[in-house]
Coordinates of C-alpha atoms in Angstrom, one line a residue:
Chain P
X1 CA -19.3 -17.0 -6.6
X2 CA -22.6 -15.8 -5.8
X3 CA -25.7 -14.4 -7.5
X4 CA -26.3 -11.6 -4.3
X5 CA -24.1 -9.1 -2.8
X6 CA -23.3 -9.7 0.7
X7 CA -21.6 -6.9 3.0
X8 CA -18.9 -9.2 3.7
X9 CA -18.7 -12.9 2.4
X10 CA -17.2 -14.9 5.2
X11 CA -16.8 -18.8 5.2
X12 CA -14.9 -20.7 7.6
X13 CA -11.2 -20.1 6.0
X14 CA -12.0 -16.4 5.9
X15 CA -13.2 -16.3 9.6
X16 CA -10.1 -18.1 10.6
X17 CA -7.9 -15.7 8.6
X18 CA -9.7 -12.5 9.8
X19 CA -9.3 -14.1 13.4
X20 CA -5.6 -14.2 12.9
X21 CA -5.6 -10.4 11.5
X22 CA -7.6 -9.1 14.5
X23 CA -5.6 -11.0 17.1
X24 CA -2.1 -9.7 15.1
X25 CA -3.4 -6.1 15.0
X26 CA -4.4 -6.5 18.8
X27 CA -1.1 -8.0 19.8
X28 CA 1.0 -5.2 18.0
X29 CA -0.9 -2.3 19.6
X30 CA -1.0 -3.7 23.1
X31 CA 2.9 -4.3 22.7
X32 CA 3.2 -1.0 21.4
X33 CA 1.3 0.8 24.0
X34 CA 3.2 -1.3 26.8
X35 CA 6.4 -0.6 25.7
X36 CA 5.9 3.3 24.7
X37 CA 4.8 4.0 28.5
X38 CA 7.1 2.1 29.9
X39 CA 10.3 3.7 28.1
X40 CA 8.4 7.1 28.3
X41 CA 6.1 7.6 31.2
X42 CA 5.5 11.4 30.4
X43 CA 4.4 10.4 26.7
X44 CA 0.5 11.2 26.1
X45 CA -2.0 9.1 24.9
X46 CA -2.9 10.7 21.9
X47 CA 0.8 10.5 20.5
X48 CA 1.2 6.7 21.4
X49 CA -2.0 6.3 19.6
X50 CA -0.8 8.2 16.5
X51 CA 2.6 6.3 16.2
X52 CA 1.0 2.7 17.1
X53 CA -1.8 3.0 14.4
X54 CA 0.6 4.5 12.0
X55 CA 3.3 2.2 12.1
X56 CA 1.0 -0.7 12.5
X57 CA -0.8 0.6 9.2
X58 CA 2.7 0.6 7.4
X59 CA 3.5 -3.0 8.6
X60 CA 0.3 -4.1 7.1
X61 CA 0.8 -2.2 3.8
X62 CA 4.1 -3.9 3.4
X63 CA 2.8 -7.4 4.2
X64 CA -0.3 -6.7 1.7
X65 CA 2.3 -5.7 -1.1
X66 CA 4.2 -8.6 -0.6
X67 CA 1.6 -11.0 -1.2
X68 CA 1.1 -10.6 -4.9
X69 CA 4.9 -11.4 -5.7
X70 CA 5.0 -14.3 -3.4
X71 CA 2.1 -15.9 -4.7
X72 CA 3.7 -15.7 -8.4
X73 CA 6.8 -17.0 -6.9
X74 CA 5.6 -19.8 -4.7
X75 CA 1.8 -21.2 -4.9
X76 CA 1.9 -22.0 -1.2
X77 CA 1.1 -18.2 -0.6
X78 CA -2.4 -18.6 -2.4
X79 CA -4.7 -19.1 0.7
X80 CA -2.9 -15.5 1.9
X81 CA -4.0 -14.1 -1.2
X82 CA -7.7 -15.0 -1.0
X83 CA -7.7 -13.2 2.1
X84 CA -5.9 -10.0 1.0
X85 CA -9.0 -8.0 0.8
X86 CA -9.9 -8.1 4.4
X87 CA -6.3 -7.4 5.4
X88 CA -6.4 -4.4 3.1
X89 CA -9.6 -2.9 4.4
X90 CA -8.2 -3.6 8.3
X91 CA -4.8 -1.5 7.5
X92 CA -7.2 1.1 5.9
X93 CA -8.8 1.3 9.4
X94 CA -5.7 1.5 11.1
X95 CA -4.4 4.2 8.7
X96 CA -7.7 6.2 9.2
X97 CA -7.8 6.1 13.1
X98 CA -4.0 7.2 12.9
X99 CA -5.3 10.2 10.3
X100 CA -8.1 11.1 12.4
X101 CA -6.1 11.4 15.6
X102 CA -3.6 13.3 13.7
X103 CA -5.6 15.9 12.4
X104 CA -7.6 16.1 15.7
X105 CA -4.3 16.7 18.0
X106 CA -2.6 19.2 15.2
X107 CA -5.3 21.0 13.5
X108 CA -8.5 20.5 15.0
X109 CA -7.8 23.2 17.9
X110 CA -7.4 26.3 15.8
X111 CA -9.9 28.8 14.6
X112 CA -9.8 27.5 10.9
X113 CA -11.2 24.1 9.1
X114 CA -8.7 21.0 10.0
X115 CA -8.3 20.2 6.6
X116 CA -7.5 23.8 5.4
X117 CA -5.1 23.9 8.3
X118 CA -3.4 20.6 7.0
X119 CA -2.6 22.2 3.8
X120 CA -1.9 25.9 5.2
X121 CA 0.1 25.3 8.3
X122 CA 3.1 24.5 6.7
X123 CA 3.8 26.3 3.2
X124 CA 7.2 25.2 2.5
X125 CA 6.1 23.3 -0.5
X126 CA 9.1 23.9 -2.3
X127 CA 11.4 22.4 0.3
X128 CA 12.3 18.9 0.4
X129 CA 13.2 18.2 3.8
X130 CA 10.7 21.1 5.3
X131 CA 7.8 19.9 2.8
X132 CA 4.5 19.6 4.4
X133 CA 4.7 15.7 5.0
X134 CA 1.0 15.7 6.6
X135 CA -0.1 16.4 3.2
X136 CA 1.4 13.3 1.5
X137 CA -0.3 11.0 4.3
X138 CA -3.6 12.8 3.7
X139 CA -3.5 11.9 0.0
X140 CA -2.2 8.4 0.7
X141 CA -5.3 8.0 3.0
X142 CA -7.4 9.4 0.3
X143 CA -6.3 6.5 -2.1
X144 CA -6.5 3.8 0.7
X145 CA -10.1 5.1 1.4
X146 CA -11.2 4.8 -2.3
X147 CA -9.5 1.4 -2.3
X148 CA -11.1 0.0 0.5
X149 CA -14.5 1.4 -0.1
X150 CA -14.5 -0.2 -3.7
X151 CA -13.0 -3.5 -2.6
X152 CA -16.4 -5.3 -2.4
X153 CA -17.6 -7.5 -5.3
X154 CA -20.5 -5.1 -6.2
X155 CA -17.9 -2.5 -7.5
X156 CA -15.7 -5.0 -8.9
X157 CA -18.6 -6.4 -11.1
X158 CA -19.9 -2.7 -12.0
X159 CA -16.7 -1.4 -12.8
X160 CA -15.4 -4.1 -14.9
X161 CA -12.3 -6.2 -13.9
X162 CA -9.7 -3.7 -15.9
X163 CA -11.0 -0.5 -14.3
X164 CA -11.0 -2.0 -11.0
X165 CA -7.7 -3.3 -11.4
X166 CA -6.3 -0.1 -12.4
X167 CA -8.0 1.7 -9.7
X168 CA -6.5 -0.6 -7.3
X169 CA -2.8 -0.3 -8.7
X170 CA -2.8 2.9 -7.0
X171 CA -1.9 1.2 -3.7
X172 CA 2.0 1.6 -5.1
X173 CA 1.2 5.4 -5.4
X174 CA 0.0 5.3 -1.8
X175 CA 3.0 3.2 -0.8
X176 CA 5.2 5.6 -2.0
X177 CA 3.3 8.6 -0.5
X178 CA 3.5 6.9 2.7
X179 CA 7.2 6.0 2.7
X180 CA 7.9 9.9 1.9
X181 CA 5.5 10.8 4.6
X182 CA 7.3 9.0 7.3
X183 CA 10.8 10.2 6.0
X184 CA 9.9 13.8 5.7
X185 CA 7.8 13.8 9.0
X186 CA 8.6 11.4 11.7
X187 CA 12.1 10.8 10.7
X188 CA 13.0 14.6 10.8
X189 CA 11.8 14.8 14.4
X190 CA 13.2 11.7 15.7
X191 CA 16.0 10.5 14.0
X192 CA 16.4 6.7 14.7
X193 CA 19.0 4.6 12.9
X194 CA 16.7 1.4 13.6
X195 CA 13.3 2.9 12.2
X196 CA 15.1 4.4 9.2
X197 CA 16.8 1.0 8.4
X198 CA 13.6 -1.1 8.7
X199 CA 11.7 1.0 6.5
X200 CA 14.5 0.8 4.2
X201 CA 14.8 -2.9 4.2
X202 CA 11.0 -3.2 4.1
X203 CA 11.6 -1.1 0.6
X204 CA 14.4 -3.4 -0.7
X205 CA 12.3 -6.4 0.3
X206 CA 9.3 -5.3 -1.7
X207 CA 11.3 -4.2 -4.7
X208 CA 12.8 -7.5 -4.6
X209 CA 9.9 -9.5 -4.6
X210 CA 8.4 -7.6 -7.2
X211 CA 11.1 -7.3 -9.9
X212 CA 11.9 -11.1 -9.4
X213 CA 8.4 -12.3 -9.9
X214 CA 8.1 -9.4 -12.9
X215 CA 11.2 -10.8 -14.6
X216 CA 10.1 -14.2 -14.2
X217 CA 6.7 -13.3 -15.8
X218 CA 8.3 -11.3 -18.4
X219 CA 10.5 -14.6 -19.4
X220 CA 7.4 -16.5 -19.9
X221 CA 5.9 -13.8 -21.9
X222 CA 8.7 -13.9 -24.1
X223 CA 8.2 -17.6 -25.0
X224 CA 8.4 -18.5 -28.6
X225 CA 6.5 -21.7 -29.5
X226 CA 7.6 -24.1 -32.3
X227 CA 5.1 -24.0 -35.1
X228 CA 3.5 -26.2 -37.8
X229 CA 3.0 -25.2 -41.5
X230 CA -0.3 -23.8 -40.8
X231 CA 1.1 -21.8 -37.9
X232 CA -0.6 -23.6 -34.8
X233 CA 1.8 -23.7 -32.0
X234 CA 3.3 -26.7 -30.4
X235 CA 2.3 -27.4 -26.8
X236 CA 2.9 -30.7 -25.3
X237 CA 1.9 -34.5 -25.5
X238 CA -1.6 -34.8 -24.3
X239 CA -0.2 -37.1 -21.5
X240 CA 1.9 -34.4 -20.0
X241 CA -1.4 -32.7 -18.8
X242 CA -2.9 -33.9 -15.4
X243 CA -6.4 -35.1 -15.4
X244 CA -8.9 -32.3 -14.2
X245 CA -5.8 -29.8 -14.6
X246 CA -4.5 -27.4 -17.2
X247 CA -1.0 -26.8 -18.8
X248 CA -0.8 -23.0 -18.9
X249 CA 0.9 -21.7 -22.6
X250 CA 1.9 -18.7 -23.8
X251 CA 0.2 -17.7 -26.9
X252 CA 1.3 -14.2 -28.2
X253 CA 2.4 -13.1 -24.8
X254 CA -1.0 -13.9 -23.2
X255 CA -1.7 -17.3 -21.4
X256 CA -4.0 -19.8 -22.2
X257 CA -5.2 -22.9 -19.8
X258 CA -5.4 -26.0 -21.6
X259 CA -7.8 -28.4 -19.6
X260 CA -7.9 -32.2 -19.7
X261 CA -11.1 -33.6 -18.5
X262 CA -13.0 -36.9 -19.3
X263 CA -10.6 -37.9 -21.8
X264 CA -11.3 -34.4 -23.8
X265 CA -9.0 -31.3 -24.1
X266 CA -10.2 -27.7 -24.3
X267 CA -8.4 -24.1 -24.2
X268 CA -9.4 -20.9 -22.8
X269 CA -7.8 -17.6 -21.7
X270 CA -6.0 -18.0 -18.6
X271 CA -7.2 -14.7 -17.0
X272 CA -10.4 -14.9 -14.5
X273 CA -13.1 -12.3 -15.1
X274 CA -13.5 -11.5 -11.4
X275 CA -10.1 -10.3 -10.4
X276 CA -7.9 -11.8 -12.8
X277 CA -6.9 -15.0 -11.4
X278 CA -4.9 -17.7 -13.3
X279 CA -7.8 -20.4 -14.1
X280 CA -4.9 -22.6 -15.2
X281 CA -3.9 -22.9 -12.0
X282 CA -7.6 -24.3 -10.7
X283 CA -9.0 -27.3 -11.7
X284 CA -12.1 -28.8 -12.9
X285 CA -14.9 -29.0 -10.4
X286 CA -18.5 -30.5 -11.1
X287 CA -17.2 -30.3 -14.8
X288 CA -16.4 -26.5 -14.5
X289 CA -13.1 -24.7 -14.9
X290 CA -13.0 -23.3 -11.2
X291 CA -10.4 -20.2 -10.3
X292 CA -8.3 -20.8 -7.6
X293 CA -8.6 -17.4 -6.2
X294 CA -12.6 -16.9 -5.7
X295 CA -14.2 -20.2 -7.1
X296 CA -15.6 -18.2 -10.2
X297 CA -16.6 -21.2 -12.8
X298 CA -16.4 -21.6 -16.7
X299 CA -17.5 -24.4 -18.9
X300 CA -14.1 -25.4 -20.6
X301 CA -15.6 -25.7 -24.1
X302 CA -17.1 -22.6 -24.7
X303 CA -15.4 -20.2 -21.7
X304 CA -18.9 -19.4 -20.3
X305 CA -19.9 -19.3 -16.7
X306 CA -22.8 -21.9 -16.2
X307 CA -26.1 -20.1 -16.0
X308 CA -27.5 -17.8 -14.5
X309 CA -24.0 -16.2 -14.3
X310 CA -22.9 -14.3 -17.5
X311 CA -18.8 -14.2 -17.3
X312 CA -17.1 -15.3 -20.4
X313 CA -13.5 -15.5 -21.4
X314 CA -12.0 -16.2 -24.7
X315 CA -11.6 -19.8 -26.0
X316 CA -8.9 -21.5 -28.7
X317 CA -9.0 -24.2 -30.9
X318 CA -6.9 -27.3 -30.2
X319 CA -5.7 -30.4 -32.4
X320 CA -3.5 -33.5 -32.0
X321 CA -1.0 -34.0 -34.6
X322 CA 1.9 -37.0 -34.2
X323 CA 1.1 -37.2 -30.8
X324 CA 1.1 -33.6 -30.1
X325 CA -1.3 -31.0 -28.7
X326 CA -1.2 -28.0 -31.0
X327 CA -2.9 -24.8 -30.3
X328 CA -4.4 -22.1 -32.9
X329 CA -3.0 -18.7 -31.7
X330 CA -6.0 -16.9 -32.9
X331 CA -8.6 -16.6 -30.2
X332 CA -12.2 -16.7 -30.5
X333 CA -14.5 -14.3 -29.1
X334 CA -15.4 -14.8 -25.3
X335 CA -17.8 -17.7 -24.8
X336 CA -17.3 -19.1 -28.2
X337 CA -18.2 -23.0 -28.1
X338 CA -15.0 -25.2 -29.5
X339 CA -15.9 -29.1 -29.6
X340 CA -13.4 -30.0 -27.4
X341 CA -11.0 -32.7 -28.7
X342 CA -10.1 -36.3 -27.8
X343 CA -7.1 -36.5 -25.4
X344 CA -6.1 -40.1 -26.4
Chain I
X1 CA -3.3 -10.7 -15.0
X2 CA -3.5 -9.8 -18.7
X3 CA 0.0 -9.3 -20.3
X4 CA -0.5 -5.5 -20.1
X5 CA -1.0 -5.5 -16.3
X6 CA 2.1 -7.5 -15.9
X7 CA 4.1 -4.9 -18.1
X8 CA 2.4 -1.9 -16.0
X9 CA 3.4 -3.8 -12.6
X10 CA 6.9 -4.2 -13.9
X11 CA 7.6 -0.6 -14.9
X12 CA 5.9 0.7 -11.8
X13 CA 8.2 -1.3 -9.5
X14 CA 11.2 -0.3 -11.8
X15 CA 10.1 3.3 -11.0
X16 CA 9.8 2.7 -7.4
X17 CA 13.2 1.1 -7.2
X18 CA 14.7 3.9 -8.9
X19 CA 13.1 6.9 -7.4
X20 CA 12.0 6.3 -4.1
X21 CA 15.6 5.4 -2.5
X22 CA 16.8 8.8 -4.2
X23 CA 14.1 10.7 -2.4
X24 CA 14.9 8.8 0.8
X25 CA 18.6 9.7 0.7
X26 CA 17.9 13.3 -0.1
X27 CA 15.4 13.4 2.9
X28 CA 17.8 12.2 5.6
X29 CA 21.2 12.9 4.2
X30 CA 21.2 15.9 6.6
X31 CA 19.7 14.4 9.6
X32 CA 22.0 13.9 12.9
X33 CA 21.6 10.1 13.5
X34 CA 24.0 10.5 16.8
X35 CA 21.4 12.6 18.6
X36 CA 17.9 11.6 19.2
X37 CA 16.8 15.4 19.8
X38 CA 14.9 17.5 17.2
X39 CA 17.3 19.0 14.0
X40 CA 16.0 22.3 15.4
X41 CA 18.2 22.2 18.5
X42 CA 21.3 21.3 16.7
X43 CA 21.0 24.0 14.0
X44 CA 21.0 27.8 13.9
X45 CA 17.9 29.5 15.5
X46 CA 14.9 29.1 12.8
X47 CA 13.4 32.2 14.7
X48 CA 14.4 35.9 15.1
X49 CA 12.9 38.4 17.6
X50 CA 12.9 42.0 18.7
X51 CA 12.1 43.6 22.0
X52 CA 10.2 46.9 22.3
X53 CA 9.6 47.6 26.0
X54 CA 7.4 45.1 27.1
X55 CA 6.4 43.8 23.6
X56 CA 8.4 40.9 22.4
X57 CA 8.3 40.1 18.5
X58 CA 9.1 36.6 17.3
X59 CA 9.7 36.0 13.6
X60 CA 9.5 32.1 12.7
X61 CA 11.5 31.9 9.6
X62 CA 11.3 28.3 8.9
X63 CA 8.5 25.9 10.3
X64 CA 9.8 24.3 13.6
X65 CA 10.1 20.6 13.5
X66 CA 8.2 20.5 16.9
X67 CA 4.4 19.8 16.4
X68 CA 3.8 22.0 19.7
X69 CA 6.2 24.6 20.6
X70 CA 5.5 26.9 23.6
X71 CA 7.0 30.1 24.6
X72 CA 8.0 30.5 28.3
X73 CA 9.6 33.7 30.0
X74 CA 13.0 33.4 31.6
X75 CA 13.2 34.8 34.9
X76 CA 16.5 36.6 36.2
X77 CA 17.8 33.4 37.8
X78 CA 17.2 31.4 34.7
X79 CA 14.4 29.6 35.7
X80 CA 11.1 29.0 33.3
X81 CA 8.6 31.4 34.2
X82 CA 4.9 32.2 32.8
X83 CA 3.8 30.5 29.6
X84 CA 3.5 33.3 26.9
X85 CA 1.9 31.4 24.0
X86 CA 2.6 29.0 21.2
X87 CA 4.3 29.1 17.8
X88 CA 2.3 27.3 15.1
X89 CA 4.3 27.8 12.0
X90 CA 6.0 30.2 9.8
X91 CA 4.8 34.2 10.8
X92 CA 5.2 36.8 13.2
X93 CA 4.1 36.6 16.8
X94 CA 3.6 39.4 19.5
X95 CA 3.7 38.8 23.2
X96 CA 3.4 41.1 26.2
X97 CA 6.2 39.8 28.6
X98 CA 6.6 40.7 32.4
X99 CA 8.9 43.4 33.6
X100 CA 12.3 42.0 34.3
X101 CA 12.2 39.0 32.1
X102 CA 15.8 37.8 31.3
X103 CA 14.8 35.8 27.9
X104 CA 12.5 33.4 26.6
X105 CA 12.7 29.3 26.5
X106 CA 11.0 27.6 23.4
X107 CA 9.8 24.3 24.8
X108 CA 8.5 20.9 22.7
X109 CA 5.2 20.9 24.8
X110 CA 4.7 16.8 24.0
X111 CA 8.3 15.7 24.3
X112 CA 8.7 18.1 27.3
X113 CA 12.1 19.1 25.8
X114 CA 13.8 22.7 25.6
X115 CA 14.1 23.5 22.1
X116 CA 15.8 26.8 22.3
X117 CA 17.0 29.3 25.0
X118 CA 17.1 32.9 24.2
X119 CA 18.7 35.8 26.4
X120 CA 17.9 39.2 25.6

């Protein structure tokens, strides 16, 4: 959380992860080049570059798409999630090199504009197996470009978290386009059981992870709490909540984080305004609820970020009845101060 | 994520789980996994030709799978001769061939493989 924007927000952990990303990419490329030239000495450099960077981008895309559901299934993966943005931009750069070399190699030597050539060199748009697959890759690259260029906090802040999230969910369309680009392109020209099966297994892994995580979340969303006569939802005994931590509770399909701190209890909406991080998985640091994803902070009693920051989340009223915490399901507007209740 | 986004994610991945494998299957169902060569080489010719004197007309009916297809003359002894030009996609191509040319070879310039051998 910072007041001014920086081109790249690096800290010690991010630098370590970035070194890991760069080393992984370099090792993969070196191995790919070595094996390609050893197994096929006649192969030309442009072909190897196109293949190496294309396959690298696909592998990275699979890793990126697996991180979200993995963190929902196991919080041990959270540190990887904090660094997903840099991985995404690196993946785009690999895809861009693949795209640029492919356009130069196959379309730049004629007498028409290379982009025009990409769309018109094969006009068999009505066919499936002869479909101009390069067009699919072009649109996937375009989506990845939009995502990479708007990945900075400046755009997140100015587009609003909701719009930004919608925009970045286009990565799923990019993934589908990339898969079809490979199946209708490379696999048509060089049939290989190994590469086909690998990509199919990648799809199977991603689909399984996302659907398992989605159905697990749906189960939590459908939770119906016991209510008292006034319609307040029964949560748990206060002792069940750890000091400086929260219990995440479902109210009308939305998640609420009930925090215990300094002998008090307060409830706020669980979703961080920055990137939708789960506030209830964070803890109280310096008197503020601190998002586990990027450290955005909120005061627990009013859901407001401490000045000069302006982020606000909804708040909820709590009470204790017969040794049980109850929550009013009706949320207060974002930033409304609600006096905390005693946890004893 | 808010509830709406969780739902959107779920439906998107149900869509990817249903539609994508169907398209993957349709894309590869006719491929020959026993051969590493291009599918062009195993099927019927995607090109037709006509010869009038020394003028050779080649009609490419369906796009060639190889990205750089070069046309060579075939000498009487069957060896590969002069390069005539490149086939870049569907369309009509006309080349001037040397007298005594017995046929043509269409080669994949990148993989350096023979795609088609056509004798007149």
